[in-house]
Coordinates of C-alpha atoms in Angstrom, one line a residue:
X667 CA 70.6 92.8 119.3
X668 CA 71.3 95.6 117.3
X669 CA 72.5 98.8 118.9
X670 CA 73.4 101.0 115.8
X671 CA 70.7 100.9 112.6
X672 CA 71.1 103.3 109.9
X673 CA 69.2 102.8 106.9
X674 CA 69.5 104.9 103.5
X675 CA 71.5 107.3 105.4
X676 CA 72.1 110.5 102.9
X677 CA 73.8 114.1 103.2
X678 CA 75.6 116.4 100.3
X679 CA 77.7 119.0 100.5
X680 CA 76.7 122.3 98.6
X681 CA 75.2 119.9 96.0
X682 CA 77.7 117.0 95.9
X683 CA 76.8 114.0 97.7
X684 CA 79.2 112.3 100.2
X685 CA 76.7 109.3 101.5
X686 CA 74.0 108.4 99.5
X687 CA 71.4 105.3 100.7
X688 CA 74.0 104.1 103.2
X689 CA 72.3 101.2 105.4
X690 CA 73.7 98.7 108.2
X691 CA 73.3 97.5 111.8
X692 CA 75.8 97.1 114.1
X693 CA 75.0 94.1 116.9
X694 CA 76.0 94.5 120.4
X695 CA 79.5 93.9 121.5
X696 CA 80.7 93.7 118.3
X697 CA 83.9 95.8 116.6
X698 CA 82.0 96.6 113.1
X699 CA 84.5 98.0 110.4
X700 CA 83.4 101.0 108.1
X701 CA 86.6 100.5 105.3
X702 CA 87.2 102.4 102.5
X703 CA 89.9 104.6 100.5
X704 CA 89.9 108.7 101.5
X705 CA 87.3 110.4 100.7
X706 CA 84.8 107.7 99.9
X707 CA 82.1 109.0 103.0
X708 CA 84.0 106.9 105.9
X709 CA 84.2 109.8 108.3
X710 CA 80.6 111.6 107.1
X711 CA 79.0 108.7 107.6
X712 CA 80.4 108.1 110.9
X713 CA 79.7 111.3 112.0
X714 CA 76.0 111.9 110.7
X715 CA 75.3 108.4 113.4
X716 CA 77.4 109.5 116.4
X717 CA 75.2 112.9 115.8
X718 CA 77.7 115.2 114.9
X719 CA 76.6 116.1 112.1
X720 CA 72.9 116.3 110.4
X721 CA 72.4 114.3 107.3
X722 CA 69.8 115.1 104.8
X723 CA 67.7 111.9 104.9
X724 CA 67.7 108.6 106.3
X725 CA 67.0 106.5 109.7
X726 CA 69.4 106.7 112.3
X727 CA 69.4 104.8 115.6
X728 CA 71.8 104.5 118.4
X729 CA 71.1 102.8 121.3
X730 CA 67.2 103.5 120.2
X731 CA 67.8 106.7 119.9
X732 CA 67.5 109.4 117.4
X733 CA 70.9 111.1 116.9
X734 CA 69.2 114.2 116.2
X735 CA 66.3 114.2 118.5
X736 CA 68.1 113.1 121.4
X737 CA 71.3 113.9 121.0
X738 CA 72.0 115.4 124.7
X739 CA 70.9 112.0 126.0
X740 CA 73.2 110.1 123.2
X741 CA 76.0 112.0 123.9
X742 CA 76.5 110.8 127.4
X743 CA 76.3 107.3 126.0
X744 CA 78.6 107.2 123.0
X745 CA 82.6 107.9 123.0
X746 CA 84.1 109.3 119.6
X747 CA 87.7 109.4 118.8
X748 CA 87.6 112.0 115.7
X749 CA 90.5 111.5 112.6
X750 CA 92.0 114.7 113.6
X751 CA 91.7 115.1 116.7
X752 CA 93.7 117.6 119.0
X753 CA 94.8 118.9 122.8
X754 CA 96.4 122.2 124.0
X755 CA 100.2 121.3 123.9
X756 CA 100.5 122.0 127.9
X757 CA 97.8 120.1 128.5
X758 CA 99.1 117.5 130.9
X759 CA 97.0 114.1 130.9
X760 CA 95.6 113.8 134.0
X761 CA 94.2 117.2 133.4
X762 CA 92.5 116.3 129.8
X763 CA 91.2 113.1 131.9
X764 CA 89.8 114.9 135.0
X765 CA 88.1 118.0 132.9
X766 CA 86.6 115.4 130.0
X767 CA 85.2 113.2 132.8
X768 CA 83.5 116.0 134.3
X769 CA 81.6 116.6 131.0
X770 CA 79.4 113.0 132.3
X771 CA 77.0 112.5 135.0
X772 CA 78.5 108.9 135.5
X773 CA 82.0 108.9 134.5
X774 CA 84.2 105.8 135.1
X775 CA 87.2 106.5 137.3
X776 CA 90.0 108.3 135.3
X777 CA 92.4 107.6 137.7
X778 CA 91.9 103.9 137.0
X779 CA 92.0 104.3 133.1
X780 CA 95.2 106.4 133.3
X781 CA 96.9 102.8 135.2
X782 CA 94.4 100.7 132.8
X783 CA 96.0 101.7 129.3
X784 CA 99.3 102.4 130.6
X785 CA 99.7 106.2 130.6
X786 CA 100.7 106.0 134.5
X787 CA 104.2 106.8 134.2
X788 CA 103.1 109.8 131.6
X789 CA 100.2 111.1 133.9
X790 CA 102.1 114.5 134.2
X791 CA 103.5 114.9 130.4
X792 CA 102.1 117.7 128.6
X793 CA 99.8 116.5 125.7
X794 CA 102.5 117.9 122.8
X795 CA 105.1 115.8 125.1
X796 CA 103.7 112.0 124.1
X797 CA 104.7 109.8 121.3
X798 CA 101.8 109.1 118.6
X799 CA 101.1 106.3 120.2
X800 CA 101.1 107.6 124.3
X801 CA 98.6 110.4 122.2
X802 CA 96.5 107.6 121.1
X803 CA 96.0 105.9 124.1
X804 CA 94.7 108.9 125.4
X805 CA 92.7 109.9 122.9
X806 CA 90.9 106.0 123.9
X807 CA 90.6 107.0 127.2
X808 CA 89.0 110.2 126.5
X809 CA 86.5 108.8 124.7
X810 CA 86.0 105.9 127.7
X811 CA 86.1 108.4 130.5
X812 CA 82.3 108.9 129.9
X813 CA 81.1 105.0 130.1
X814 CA 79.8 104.9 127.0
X815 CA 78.3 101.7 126.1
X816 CA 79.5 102.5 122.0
X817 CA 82.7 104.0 121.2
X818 CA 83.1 105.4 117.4
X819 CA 86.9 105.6 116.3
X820 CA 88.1 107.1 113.0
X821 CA 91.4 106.7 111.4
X822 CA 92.8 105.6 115.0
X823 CA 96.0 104.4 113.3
X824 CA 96.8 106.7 110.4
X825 CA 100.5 108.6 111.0
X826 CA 101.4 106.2 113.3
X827 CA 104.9 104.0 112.9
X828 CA 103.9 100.4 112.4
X829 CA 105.3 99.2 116.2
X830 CA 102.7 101.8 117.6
X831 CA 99.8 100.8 115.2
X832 CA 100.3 97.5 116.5
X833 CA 100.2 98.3 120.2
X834 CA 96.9 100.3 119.5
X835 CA 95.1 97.6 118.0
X836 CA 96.2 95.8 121.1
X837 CA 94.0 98.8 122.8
X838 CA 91.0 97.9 120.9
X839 CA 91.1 94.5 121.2
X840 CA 91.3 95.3 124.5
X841 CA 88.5 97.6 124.7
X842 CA 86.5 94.8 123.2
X843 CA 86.6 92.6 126.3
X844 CA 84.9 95.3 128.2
X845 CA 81.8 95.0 126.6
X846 CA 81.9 97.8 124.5
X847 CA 80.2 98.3 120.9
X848 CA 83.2 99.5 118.4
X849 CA 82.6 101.4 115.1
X850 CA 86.3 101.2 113.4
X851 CA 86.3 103.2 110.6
X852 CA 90.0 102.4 108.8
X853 CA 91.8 102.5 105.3
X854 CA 94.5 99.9 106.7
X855 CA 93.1 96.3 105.0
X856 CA 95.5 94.6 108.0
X857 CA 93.8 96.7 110.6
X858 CA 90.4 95.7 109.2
X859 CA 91.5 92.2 108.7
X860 CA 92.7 91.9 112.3
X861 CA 90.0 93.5 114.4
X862 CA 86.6 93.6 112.8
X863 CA 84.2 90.9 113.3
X864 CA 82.0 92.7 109.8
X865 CA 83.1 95.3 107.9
X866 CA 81.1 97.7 105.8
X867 CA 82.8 98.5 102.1
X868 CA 82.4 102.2 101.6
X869 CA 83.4 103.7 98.0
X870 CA 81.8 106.6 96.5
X871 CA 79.5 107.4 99.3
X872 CA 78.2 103.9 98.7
X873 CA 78.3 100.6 100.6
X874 CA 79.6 98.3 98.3
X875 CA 80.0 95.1 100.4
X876 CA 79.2 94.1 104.0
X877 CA 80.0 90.6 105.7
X878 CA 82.7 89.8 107.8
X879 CA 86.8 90.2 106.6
X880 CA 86.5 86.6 105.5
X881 CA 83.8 86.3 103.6
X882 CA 84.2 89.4 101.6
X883 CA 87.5 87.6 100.8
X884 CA 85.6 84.0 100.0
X885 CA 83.1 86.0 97.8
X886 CA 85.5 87.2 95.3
X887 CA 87.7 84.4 95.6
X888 CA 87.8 81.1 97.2
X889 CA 91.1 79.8 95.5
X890 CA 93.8 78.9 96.9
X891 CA 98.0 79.5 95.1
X892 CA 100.8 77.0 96.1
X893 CA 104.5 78.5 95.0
X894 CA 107.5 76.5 95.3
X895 CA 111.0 76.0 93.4
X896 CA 111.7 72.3 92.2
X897 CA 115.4 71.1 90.9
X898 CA 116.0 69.9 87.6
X899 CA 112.7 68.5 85.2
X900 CA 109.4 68.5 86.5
X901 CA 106.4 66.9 85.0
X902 CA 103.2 68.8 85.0
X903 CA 101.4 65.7 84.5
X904 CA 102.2 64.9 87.7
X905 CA 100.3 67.5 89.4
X906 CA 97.3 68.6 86.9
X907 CA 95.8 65.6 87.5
X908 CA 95.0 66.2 91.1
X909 CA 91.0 66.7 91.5
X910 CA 91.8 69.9 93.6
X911 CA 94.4 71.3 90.9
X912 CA 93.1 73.7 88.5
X913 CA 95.9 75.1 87.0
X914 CA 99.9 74.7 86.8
X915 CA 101.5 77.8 85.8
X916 CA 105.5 79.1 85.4
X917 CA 106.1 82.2 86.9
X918 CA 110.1 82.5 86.7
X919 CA 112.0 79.8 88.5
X920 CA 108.5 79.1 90.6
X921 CA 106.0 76.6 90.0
X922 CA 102.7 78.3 90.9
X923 CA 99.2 75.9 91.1
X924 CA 96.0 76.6 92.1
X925 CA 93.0 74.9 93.2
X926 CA 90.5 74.7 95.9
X927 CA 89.9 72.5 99.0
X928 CA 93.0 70.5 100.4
X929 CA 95.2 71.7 98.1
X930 CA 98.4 72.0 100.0
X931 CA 98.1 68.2 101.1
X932 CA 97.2 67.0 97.9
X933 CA 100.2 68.2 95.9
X934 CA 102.2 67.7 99.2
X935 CA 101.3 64.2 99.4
X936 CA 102.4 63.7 95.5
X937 CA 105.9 65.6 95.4
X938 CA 106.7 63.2 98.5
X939 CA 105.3 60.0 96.8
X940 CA 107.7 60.9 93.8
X941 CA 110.8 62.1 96.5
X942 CA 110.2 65.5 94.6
X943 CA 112.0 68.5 96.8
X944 CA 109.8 71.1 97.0
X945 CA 111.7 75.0 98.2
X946 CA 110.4 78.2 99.2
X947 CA 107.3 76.5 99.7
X948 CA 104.5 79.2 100.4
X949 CA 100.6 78.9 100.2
X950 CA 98.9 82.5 99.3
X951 CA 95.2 83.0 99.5
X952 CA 92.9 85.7 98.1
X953 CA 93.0 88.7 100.8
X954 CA 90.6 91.4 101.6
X955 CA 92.6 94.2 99.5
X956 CA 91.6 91.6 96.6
X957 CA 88.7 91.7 97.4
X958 CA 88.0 95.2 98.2
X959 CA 89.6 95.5 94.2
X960 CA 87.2 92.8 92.8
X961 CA 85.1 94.7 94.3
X962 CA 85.0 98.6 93.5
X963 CA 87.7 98.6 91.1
X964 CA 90.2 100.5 93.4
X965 CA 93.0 100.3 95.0
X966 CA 94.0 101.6 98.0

């Protein structure tokens, strides 16, 4: 069941266009990935579907309903965590909790969400107070406080220290397993990698590619690259006539082959027939920021 459907979504800026004929679905329950490098329409796009902004054509639906026509309704449904979002510095956050929850007619118990995403031993600390990542967690909560049954989040990570990026994709993994719909709209090709089920490829105001993380990464490139170190001669003979080898290549004092299927047990399986040593044995595949290059062109 889908629960977001935006097709040939469209909206300009004093003549240039920042989204043209963007379309997708997003299924119940799922964490769907917008990705894309700044400025390529992420956050418009994003924005034109949670309602906060009109676009100049296309279909939008949330929830079966019409950002724009019912966006009261909507609003008491959806929880959106802008890019550059802000508090008043003395702000304390049971206060931001207890005045955003009465914004709802049904709001979940913010008492429980301050225990829930571990902000109780903050509860008092005044917003400007909190580390980049306490300030995150909040922000989650703030946009759970209404019980919304989809939660947009934009740039949740950026600024953050890798430690605190780590524990707030904890957070949304986490809000996952309460049911919740997540858009995640990210730059980070990890963050992407890690959390979304699909991702959407934004560049130019255009989507590009949509499947999930792996099989963007199996459409450009299905290969897989052995490296190792060997002492002394080595015959490439030895390896190039594997079925799954297709190509042995130098690359310094590393051996580098590629091939495709069960290619780490094949050449395994011959170095240890011919007691050949093989060091600093890694196995690389084809990631997404390869693909998102094949791709567009770009990189991040």
């Amino acid at each position: 069941m889908s629960v977001i459907e935006v097709s040939n979504l469209h909206k300009a800026y004093r003549g240039k266009v920042a989204v043209q004929e963007v379309s997708f679905a997003v299924a119940e329950g799922e964490i769907f990935g917008i990705l894309g490098p700044n400025g390529a329409g992420k956050t418009t796009t994003v924005e034109c579907v949670a309602g906060l902004r009109v676009p100049d054509g296309g279909m939008i639906r949330v929830l079966g309903l019409d950002p724009r026509r019912d966006a009261t309704k909507l609003h008491t449904q959806v929880g959106v965590q802008l890019q550059e979002s802000q508090l008043p510095e003395r702000l304390k956050v049971w206060e931001a909790l207890h005045l955003y929850a009465s914004f709802y007619p049904d709001p979940l118990d913010w008492e429980q969400l301050i225990v829930d995403w571990g902000l109780a031993e903050k509860r008092a600390t005044p917003y400007a107070k909190l580390s980049g990542g306490q300030k995150q967690r909040l922000f989650i909560t703030l946009a759970l406080v209404g019980n919304p049954k989809v939660v947009f989040l934009d740039e949740l990570t950026t600024g953050l220290d890798p430690q605190a990026r780590r524990e707030t994709w904890e957070l949304i993994e986490k809000l996952r397993r309460t049911g919740v719909t997540v858009v995640l709209v990210t730059h980070f090709m990890e963050e992407a990698e890690r959390l979304c089920d699909r991702l959407a490829v934004i560049d130019d105001g255009q989507v590009v590619a949509l499947d999930t993380p792996a099989g963007l990464v199996s459409k450009v490139d299905n290969r897989q690259r052995i490296r190792f170190r060997v002492a002394g001669q080595f015959d490439e003979r030895l390896l190039t006539g594997i079925p799954e080898v297709s190509e042995v290549a130098h690359e310094g004092s590393h051996l580098v082959v590629t091939g495709r299927g069960d290619l780490l047990y094949a050449v395994t399986s011959v170095l240890a027939r011919n007691q050949i040593v093989a060091a600093d044995l890694r196995v690389e595949q084809a990631s997404l920021d390869d693909a998102f290059v094949a791709l567009t062109g770009k990189r991040f």
